[in-house]
Each structure stands twice: as C-alpha cells, then as structure tokens.
CSV table of N, CA and C in Angstrom, one decimal:
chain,number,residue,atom,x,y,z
A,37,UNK,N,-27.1,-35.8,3.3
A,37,UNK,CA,-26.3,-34.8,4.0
A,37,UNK,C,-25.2,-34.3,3.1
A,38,UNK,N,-25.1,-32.7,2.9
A,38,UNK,CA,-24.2,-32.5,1.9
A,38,UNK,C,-22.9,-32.4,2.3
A,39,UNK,N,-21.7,-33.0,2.0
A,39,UNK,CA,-20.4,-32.5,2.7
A,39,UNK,C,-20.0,-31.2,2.3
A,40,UNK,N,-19.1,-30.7,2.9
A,40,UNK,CA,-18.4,-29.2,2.6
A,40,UNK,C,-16.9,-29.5,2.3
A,41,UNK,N,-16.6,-29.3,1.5
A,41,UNK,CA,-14.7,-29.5,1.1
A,41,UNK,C,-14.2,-28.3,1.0
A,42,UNK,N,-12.8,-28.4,1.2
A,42,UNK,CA,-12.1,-27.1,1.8
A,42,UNK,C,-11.6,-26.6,0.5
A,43,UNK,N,-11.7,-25.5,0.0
A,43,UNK,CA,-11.0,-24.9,-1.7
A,43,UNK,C,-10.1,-25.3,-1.6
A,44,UNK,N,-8.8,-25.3,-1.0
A,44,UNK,CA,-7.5,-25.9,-1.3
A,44,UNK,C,-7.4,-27.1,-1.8
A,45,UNK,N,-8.4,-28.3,-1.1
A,45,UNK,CA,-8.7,-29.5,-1.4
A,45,UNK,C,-9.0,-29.3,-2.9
A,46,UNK,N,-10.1,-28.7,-3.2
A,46,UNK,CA,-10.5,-28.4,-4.6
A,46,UNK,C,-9.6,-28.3,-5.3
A,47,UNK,N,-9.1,-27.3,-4.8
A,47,UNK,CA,-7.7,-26.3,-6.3
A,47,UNK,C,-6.8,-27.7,-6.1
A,48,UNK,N,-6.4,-28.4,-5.5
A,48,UNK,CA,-5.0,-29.4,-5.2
A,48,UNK,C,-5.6,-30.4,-6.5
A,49,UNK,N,-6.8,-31.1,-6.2
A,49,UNK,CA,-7.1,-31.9,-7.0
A,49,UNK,C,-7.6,-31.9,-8.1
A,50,UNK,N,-8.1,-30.6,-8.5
A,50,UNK,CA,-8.5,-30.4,-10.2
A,50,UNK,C,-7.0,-30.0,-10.5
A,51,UNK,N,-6.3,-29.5,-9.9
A,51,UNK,CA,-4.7,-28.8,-10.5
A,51,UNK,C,-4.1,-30.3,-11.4
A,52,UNK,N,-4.1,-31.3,-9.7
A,52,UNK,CA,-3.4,-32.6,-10.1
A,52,UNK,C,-4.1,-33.6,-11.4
A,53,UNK,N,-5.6,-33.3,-11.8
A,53,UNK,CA,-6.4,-33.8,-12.4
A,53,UNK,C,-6.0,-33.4,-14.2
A,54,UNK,N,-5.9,-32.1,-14.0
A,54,UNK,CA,-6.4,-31.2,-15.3
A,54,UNK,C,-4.9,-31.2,-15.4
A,55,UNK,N,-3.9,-30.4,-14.8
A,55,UNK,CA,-2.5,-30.6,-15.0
A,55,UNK,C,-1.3,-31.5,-15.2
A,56,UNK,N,-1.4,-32.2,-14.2
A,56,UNK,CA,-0.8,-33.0,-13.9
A,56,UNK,C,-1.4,-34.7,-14.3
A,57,UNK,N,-2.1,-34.5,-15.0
A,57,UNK,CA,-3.1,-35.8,-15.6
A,57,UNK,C,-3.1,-36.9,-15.1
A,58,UNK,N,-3.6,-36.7,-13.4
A,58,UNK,CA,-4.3,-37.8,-12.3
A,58,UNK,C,-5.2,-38.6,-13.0
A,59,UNK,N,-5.5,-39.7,-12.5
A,59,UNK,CA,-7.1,-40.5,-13.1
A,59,UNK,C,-7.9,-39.7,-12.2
A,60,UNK,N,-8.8,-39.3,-12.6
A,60,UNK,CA,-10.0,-38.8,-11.8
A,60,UNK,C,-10.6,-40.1,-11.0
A,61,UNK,N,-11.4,-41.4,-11.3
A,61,UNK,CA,-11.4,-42.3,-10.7
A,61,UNK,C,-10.7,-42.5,-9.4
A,62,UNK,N,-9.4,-42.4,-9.6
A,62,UNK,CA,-8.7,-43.1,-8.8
A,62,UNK,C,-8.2,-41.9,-7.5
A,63,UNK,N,-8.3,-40.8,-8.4
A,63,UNK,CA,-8.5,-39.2,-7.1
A,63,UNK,C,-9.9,-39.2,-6.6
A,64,UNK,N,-10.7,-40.0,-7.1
A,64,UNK,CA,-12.1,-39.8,-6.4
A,64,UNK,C,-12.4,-40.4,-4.9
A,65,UNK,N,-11.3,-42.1,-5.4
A,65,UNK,CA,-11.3,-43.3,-4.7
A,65,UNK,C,-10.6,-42.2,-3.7
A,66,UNK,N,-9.3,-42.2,-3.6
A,66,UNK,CA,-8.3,-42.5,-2.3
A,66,UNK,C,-8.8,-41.1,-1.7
A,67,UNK,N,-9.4,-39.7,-1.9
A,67,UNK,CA,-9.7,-39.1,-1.3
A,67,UNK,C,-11.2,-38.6,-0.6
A,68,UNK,N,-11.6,-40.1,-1.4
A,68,UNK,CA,-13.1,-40.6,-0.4
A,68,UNK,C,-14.0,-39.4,-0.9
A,69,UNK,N,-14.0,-38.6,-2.3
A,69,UNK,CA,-15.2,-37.8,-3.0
A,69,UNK,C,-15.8,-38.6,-4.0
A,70,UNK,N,-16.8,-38.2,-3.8
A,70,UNK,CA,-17.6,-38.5,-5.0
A,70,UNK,C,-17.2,-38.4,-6.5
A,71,UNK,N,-17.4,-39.3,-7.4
A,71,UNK,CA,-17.0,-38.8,-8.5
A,71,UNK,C,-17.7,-37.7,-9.0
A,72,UNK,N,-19.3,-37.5,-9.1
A,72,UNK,CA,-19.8,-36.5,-9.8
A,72,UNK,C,-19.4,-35.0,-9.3
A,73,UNK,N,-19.4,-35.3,-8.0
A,73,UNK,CA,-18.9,-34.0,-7.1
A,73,UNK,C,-17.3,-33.4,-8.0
A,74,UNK,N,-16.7,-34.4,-8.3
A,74,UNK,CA,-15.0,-34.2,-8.3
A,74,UNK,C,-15.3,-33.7,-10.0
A,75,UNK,N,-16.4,-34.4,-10.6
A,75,UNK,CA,-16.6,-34.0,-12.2
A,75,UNK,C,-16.6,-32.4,-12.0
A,76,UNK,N,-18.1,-32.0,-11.1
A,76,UNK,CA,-18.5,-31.0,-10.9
A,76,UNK,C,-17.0,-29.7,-11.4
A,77,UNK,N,-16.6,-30.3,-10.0
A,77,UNK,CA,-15.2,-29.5,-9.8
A,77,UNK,C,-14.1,-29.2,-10.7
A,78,UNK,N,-14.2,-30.4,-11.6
A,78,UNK,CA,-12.6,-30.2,-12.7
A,78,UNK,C,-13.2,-29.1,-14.1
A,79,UNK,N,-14.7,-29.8,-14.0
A,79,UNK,CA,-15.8,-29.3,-15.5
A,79,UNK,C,-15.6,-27.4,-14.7
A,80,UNK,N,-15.8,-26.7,-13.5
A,80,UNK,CA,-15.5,-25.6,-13.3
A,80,UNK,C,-14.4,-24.8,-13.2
A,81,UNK,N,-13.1,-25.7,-13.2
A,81,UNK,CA,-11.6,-25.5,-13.1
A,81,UNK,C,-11.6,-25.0,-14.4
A,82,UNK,N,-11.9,-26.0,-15.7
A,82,UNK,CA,-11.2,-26.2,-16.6
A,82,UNK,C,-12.1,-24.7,-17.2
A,83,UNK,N,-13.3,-24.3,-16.9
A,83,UNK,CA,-14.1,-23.2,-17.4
A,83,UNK,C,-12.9,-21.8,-17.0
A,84,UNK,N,-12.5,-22.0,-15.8
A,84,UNK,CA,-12.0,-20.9,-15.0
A,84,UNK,C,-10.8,-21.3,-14.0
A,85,UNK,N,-9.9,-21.3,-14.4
A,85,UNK,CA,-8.6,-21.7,-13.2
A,85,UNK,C,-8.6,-21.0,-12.4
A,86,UNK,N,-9.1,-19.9,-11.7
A,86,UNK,CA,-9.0,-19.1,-10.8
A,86,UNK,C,-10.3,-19.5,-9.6
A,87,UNK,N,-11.4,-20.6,-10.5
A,87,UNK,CA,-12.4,-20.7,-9.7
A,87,UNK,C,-12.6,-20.7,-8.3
A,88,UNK,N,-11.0,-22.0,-8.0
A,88,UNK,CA,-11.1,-22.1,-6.3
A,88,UNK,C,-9.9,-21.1,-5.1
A,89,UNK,N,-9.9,-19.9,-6.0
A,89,UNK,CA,-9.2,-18.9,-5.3
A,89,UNK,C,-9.8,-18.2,-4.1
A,90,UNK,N,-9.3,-17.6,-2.9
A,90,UNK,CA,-10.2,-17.0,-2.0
A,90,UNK,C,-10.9,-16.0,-2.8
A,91,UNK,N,-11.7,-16.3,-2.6
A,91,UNK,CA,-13.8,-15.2,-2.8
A,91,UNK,C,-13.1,-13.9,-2.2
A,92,UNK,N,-12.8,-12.6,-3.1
A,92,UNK,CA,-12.6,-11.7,-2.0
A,92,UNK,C,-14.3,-10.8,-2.0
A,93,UNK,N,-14.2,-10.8,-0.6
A,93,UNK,CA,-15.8,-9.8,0.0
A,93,UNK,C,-15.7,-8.3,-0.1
A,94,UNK,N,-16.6,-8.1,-0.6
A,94,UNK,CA,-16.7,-6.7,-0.7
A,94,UNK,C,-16.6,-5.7,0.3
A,95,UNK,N,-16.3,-6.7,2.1
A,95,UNK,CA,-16.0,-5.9,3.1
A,95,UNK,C,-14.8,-6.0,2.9
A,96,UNK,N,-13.9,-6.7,2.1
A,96,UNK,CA,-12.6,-6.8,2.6
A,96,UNK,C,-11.8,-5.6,2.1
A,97,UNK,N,-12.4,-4.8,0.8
A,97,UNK,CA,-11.6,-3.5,0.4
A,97,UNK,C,-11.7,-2.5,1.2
A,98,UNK,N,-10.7,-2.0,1.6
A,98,UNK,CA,-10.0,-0.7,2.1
A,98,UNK,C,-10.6,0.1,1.4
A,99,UNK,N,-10.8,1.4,1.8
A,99,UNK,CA,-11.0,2.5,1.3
A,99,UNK,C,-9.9,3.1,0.1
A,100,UNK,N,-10.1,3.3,-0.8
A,100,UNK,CA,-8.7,3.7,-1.6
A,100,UNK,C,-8.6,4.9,-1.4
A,101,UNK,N,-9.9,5.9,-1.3
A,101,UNK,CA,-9.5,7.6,-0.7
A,101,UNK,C,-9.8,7.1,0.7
A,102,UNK,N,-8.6,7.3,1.2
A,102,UNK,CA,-8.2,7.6,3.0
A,102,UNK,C,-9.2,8.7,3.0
A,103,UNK,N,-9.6,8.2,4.4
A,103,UNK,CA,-11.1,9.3,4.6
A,103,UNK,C,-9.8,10.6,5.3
A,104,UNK,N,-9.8,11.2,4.6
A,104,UNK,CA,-9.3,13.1,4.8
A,104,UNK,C,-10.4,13.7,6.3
A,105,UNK,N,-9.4,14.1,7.0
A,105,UNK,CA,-9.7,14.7,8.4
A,105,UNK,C,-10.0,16.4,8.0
A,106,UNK,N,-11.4,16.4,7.1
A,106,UNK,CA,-12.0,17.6,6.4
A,106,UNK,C,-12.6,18.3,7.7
A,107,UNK,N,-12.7,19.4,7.6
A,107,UNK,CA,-13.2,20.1,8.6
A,107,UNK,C,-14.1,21.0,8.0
A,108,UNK,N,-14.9,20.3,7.6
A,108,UNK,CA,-16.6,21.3,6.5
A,108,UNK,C,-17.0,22.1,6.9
A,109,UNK,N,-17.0,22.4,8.2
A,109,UNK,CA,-17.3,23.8,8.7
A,109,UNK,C,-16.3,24.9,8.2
A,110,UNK,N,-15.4,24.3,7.6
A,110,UNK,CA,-13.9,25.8,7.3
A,110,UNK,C,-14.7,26.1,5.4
A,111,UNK,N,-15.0,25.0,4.8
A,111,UNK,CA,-15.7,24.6,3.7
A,111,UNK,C,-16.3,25.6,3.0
A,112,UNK,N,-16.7,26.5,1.9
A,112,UNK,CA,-17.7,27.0,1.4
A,112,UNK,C,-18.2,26.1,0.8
A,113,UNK,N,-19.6,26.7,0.0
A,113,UNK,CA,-20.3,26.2,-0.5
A,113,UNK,C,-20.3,25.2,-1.8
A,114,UNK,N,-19.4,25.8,-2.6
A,114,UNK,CA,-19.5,25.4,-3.8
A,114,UNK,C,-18.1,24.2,-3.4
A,115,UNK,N,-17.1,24.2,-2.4
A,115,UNK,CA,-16.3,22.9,-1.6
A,115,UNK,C,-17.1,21.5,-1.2
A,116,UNK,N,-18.3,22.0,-1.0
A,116,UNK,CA,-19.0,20.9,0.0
A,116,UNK,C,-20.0,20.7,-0.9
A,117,UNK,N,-20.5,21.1,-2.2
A,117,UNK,CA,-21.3,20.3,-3.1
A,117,UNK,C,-20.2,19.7,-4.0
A,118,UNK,N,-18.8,20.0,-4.1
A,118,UNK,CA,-18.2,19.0,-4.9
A,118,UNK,C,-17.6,18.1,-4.2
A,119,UNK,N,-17.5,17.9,-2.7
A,119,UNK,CA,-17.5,16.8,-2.1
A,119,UNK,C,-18.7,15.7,-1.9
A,120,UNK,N,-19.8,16.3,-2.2
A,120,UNK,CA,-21.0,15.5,-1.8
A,120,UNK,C,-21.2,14.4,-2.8
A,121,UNK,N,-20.5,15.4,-4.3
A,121,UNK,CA,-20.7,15.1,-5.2
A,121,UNK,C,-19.7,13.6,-5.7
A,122,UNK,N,-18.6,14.0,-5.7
A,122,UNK,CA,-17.2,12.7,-4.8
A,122,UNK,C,-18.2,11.7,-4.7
A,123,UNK,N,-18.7,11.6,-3.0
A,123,UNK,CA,-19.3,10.8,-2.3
A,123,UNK,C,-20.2,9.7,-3.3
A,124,UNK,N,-21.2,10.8,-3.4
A,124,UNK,CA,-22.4,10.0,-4.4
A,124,UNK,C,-22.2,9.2,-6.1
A,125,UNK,N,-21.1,9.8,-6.6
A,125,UNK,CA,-20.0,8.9,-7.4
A,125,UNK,C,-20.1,7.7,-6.8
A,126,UNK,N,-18.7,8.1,-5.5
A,126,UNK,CA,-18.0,6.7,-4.9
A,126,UNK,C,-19.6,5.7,-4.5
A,127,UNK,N,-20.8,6.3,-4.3
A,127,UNK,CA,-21.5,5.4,-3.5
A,127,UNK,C,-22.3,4.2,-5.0
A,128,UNK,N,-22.6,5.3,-5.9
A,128,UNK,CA,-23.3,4.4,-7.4
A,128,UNK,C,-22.2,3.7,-7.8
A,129,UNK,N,-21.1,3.8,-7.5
A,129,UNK,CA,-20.0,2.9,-8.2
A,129,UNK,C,-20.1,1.4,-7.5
A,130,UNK,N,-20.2,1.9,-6.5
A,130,UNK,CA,-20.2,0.1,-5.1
A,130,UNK,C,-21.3,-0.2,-5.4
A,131,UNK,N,-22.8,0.2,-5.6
A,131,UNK,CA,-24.0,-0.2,-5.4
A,131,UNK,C,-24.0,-0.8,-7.3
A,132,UNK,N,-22.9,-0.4,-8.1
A,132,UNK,CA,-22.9,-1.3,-9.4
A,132,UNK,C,-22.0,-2.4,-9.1
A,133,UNK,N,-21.6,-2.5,-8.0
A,133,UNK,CA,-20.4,-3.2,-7.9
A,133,UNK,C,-18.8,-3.5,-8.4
A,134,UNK,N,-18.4,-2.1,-8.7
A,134,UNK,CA,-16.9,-1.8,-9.1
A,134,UNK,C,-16.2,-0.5,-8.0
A,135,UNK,N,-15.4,-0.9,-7.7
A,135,UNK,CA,-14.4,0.3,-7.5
A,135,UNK,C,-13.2,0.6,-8.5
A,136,UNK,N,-12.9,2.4,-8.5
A,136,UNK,CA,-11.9,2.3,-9.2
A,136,UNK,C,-11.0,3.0,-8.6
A,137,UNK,N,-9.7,2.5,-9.1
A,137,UNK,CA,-8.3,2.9,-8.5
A,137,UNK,C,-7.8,3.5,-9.6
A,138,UNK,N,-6.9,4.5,-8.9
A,138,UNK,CA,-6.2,5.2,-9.6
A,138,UNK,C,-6.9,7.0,-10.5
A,139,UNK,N,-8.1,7.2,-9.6
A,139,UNK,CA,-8.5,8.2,-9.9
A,139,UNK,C,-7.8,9.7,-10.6
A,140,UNK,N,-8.5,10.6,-10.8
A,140,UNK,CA,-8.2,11.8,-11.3
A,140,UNK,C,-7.7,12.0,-13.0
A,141,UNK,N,-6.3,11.9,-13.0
A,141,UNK,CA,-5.9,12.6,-14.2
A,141,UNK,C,-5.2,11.0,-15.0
A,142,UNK,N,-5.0,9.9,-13.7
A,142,UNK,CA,-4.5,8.9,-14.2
A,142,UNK,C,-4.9,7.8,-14.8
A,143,UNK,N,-4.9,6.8,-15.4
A,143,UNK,CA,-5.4,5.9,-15.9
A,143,UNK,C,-6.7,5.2,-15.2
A,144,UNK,N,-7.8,5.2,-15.0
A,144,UNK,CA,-8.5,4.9,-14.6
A,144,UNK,C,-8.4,3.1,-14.6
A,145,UNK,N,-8.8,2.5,-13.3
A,145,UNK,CA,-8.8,0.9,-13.7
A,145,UNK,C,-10.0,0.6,-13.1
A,146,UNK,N,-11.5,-0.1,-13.2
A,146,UNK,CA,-12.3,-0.6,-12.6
A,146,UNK,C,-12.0,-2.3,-12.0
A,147,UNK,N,-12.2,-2.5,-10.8
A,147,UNK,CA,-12.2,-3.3,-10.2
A,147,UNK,C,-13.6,-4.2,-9.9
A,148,UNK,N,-13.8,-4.9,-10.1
A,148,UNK,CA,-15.3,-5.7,-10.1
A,148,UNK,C,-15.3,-7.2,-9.2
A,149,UNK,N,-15.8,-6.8,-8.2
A,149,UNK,CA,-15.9,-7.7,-7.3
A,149,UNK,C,-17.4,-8.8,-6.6
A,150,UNK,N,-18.0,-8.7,-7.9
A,150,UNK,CA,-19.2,-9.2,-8.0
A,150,UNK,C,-18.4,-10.1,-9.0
A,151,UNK,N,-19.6,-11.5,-9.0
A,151,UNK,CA,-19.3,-11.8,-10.3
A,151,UNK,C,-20.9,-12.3,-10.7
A,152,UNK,N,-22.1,-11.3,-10.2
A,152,UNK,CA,-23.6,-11.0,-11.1
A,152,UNK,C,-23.1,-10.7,-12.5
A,153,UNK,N,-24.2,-10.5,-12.9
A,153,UNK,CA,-24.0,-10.0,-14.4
A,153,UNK,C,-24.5,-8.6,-14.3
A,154,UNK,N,-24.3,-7.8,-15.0
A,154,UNK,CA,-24.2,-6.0,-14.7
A,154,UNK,C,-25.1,-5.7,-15.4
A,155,UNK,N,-25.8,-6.5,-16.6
A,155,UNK,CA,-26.5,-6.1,-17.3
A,155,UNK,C,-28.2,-5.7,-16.6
C-alpha cells in the first residue's frame, strides 16, 4: 500500500535534514517514514530546493489580457484579423506551455509552467 505525505511534511524535513543537519536515521525513526522514501526526498531537495513548493496548475493563471468587452460587430476588417491573430499567438503559446507577461513595447518575460521538456 503506498502512503501519501503531505509537501509541507516533505519541505520541513529535507529543510531540517539538508539545512539544519538532522540525522536522517533518526528523522526517518520518530516520524515513522521510511528511510528510502526520506532518501528519495532529500536526493530531490538537494537537486532542486523549490521541489516541495505548491505545483502551480495551469488552471490556476488568470488571464493577463482582461478579456476587453469588444463589440466586433463595430470592428472592420483588417481589426478583426489582427485580433484573431492576438488570439492564435495567445493560444500556441499555452499549447507550448509558456505565457508571457508584460507584452507589447515592454520587456517581454516568459513564464513556463510545465516542467516537460520543450524540446
């Protein structure tokens, strides 16, 4: 049966392990984990200190362009293919898995909320 441990649990005890130089042994003992499991955990800490941070989901981002109360029918032509055009940007950017903030004239930042490999 596999157990499930809570990330805080995780982050507390590689922090106290790797930082604060706990015996691992003896953090395995009193909080009743496995050692290999607790190896698992410190060998991923020490790769990545951010490892047992909240996962943010790719439903959890907000739109960064506020959807605009456009009224397309007021629109010409050549308005509504460079909106379509916006769109289909914004949509290959997600489906690579980055958003970016700070559009237009200003410093562009990509945001990457996968962590696949892009290649």
């Amino acid at each position: 049966m596999t157990m499930h441990y809570n990330i805080e649990l995780k982050k507390k005890l590689c922090y106290n392990i790797c930082i604060n130089g706990d015996s691992t042994i003896k953090t395995a003992e009193e909080f009743n984990v496995p050692l290999k499991t607790l190896e698992k955990w410190i060998t991923a800490f020490n790769k990545n200190s951010h490892c047992f941070d909240k996962k943010i989901e790719s439903n959890d981002f907000k739109l960064l362009n506020k959807p605009n109360t456009i009224n397309y029918d007021e629109l010409s032509n050549d308005e509504l293919i460079k909106q379509l055009m916006k769109k289909d940007i914004e949509i290959a950017r997600l489906k690579k898995g980055y958003i970016v903030k700070e559009g237009g004239t200003a410093r562009k930042v990509f945001v990457t909320f996968s962590k696949k490999n892009m290649k």
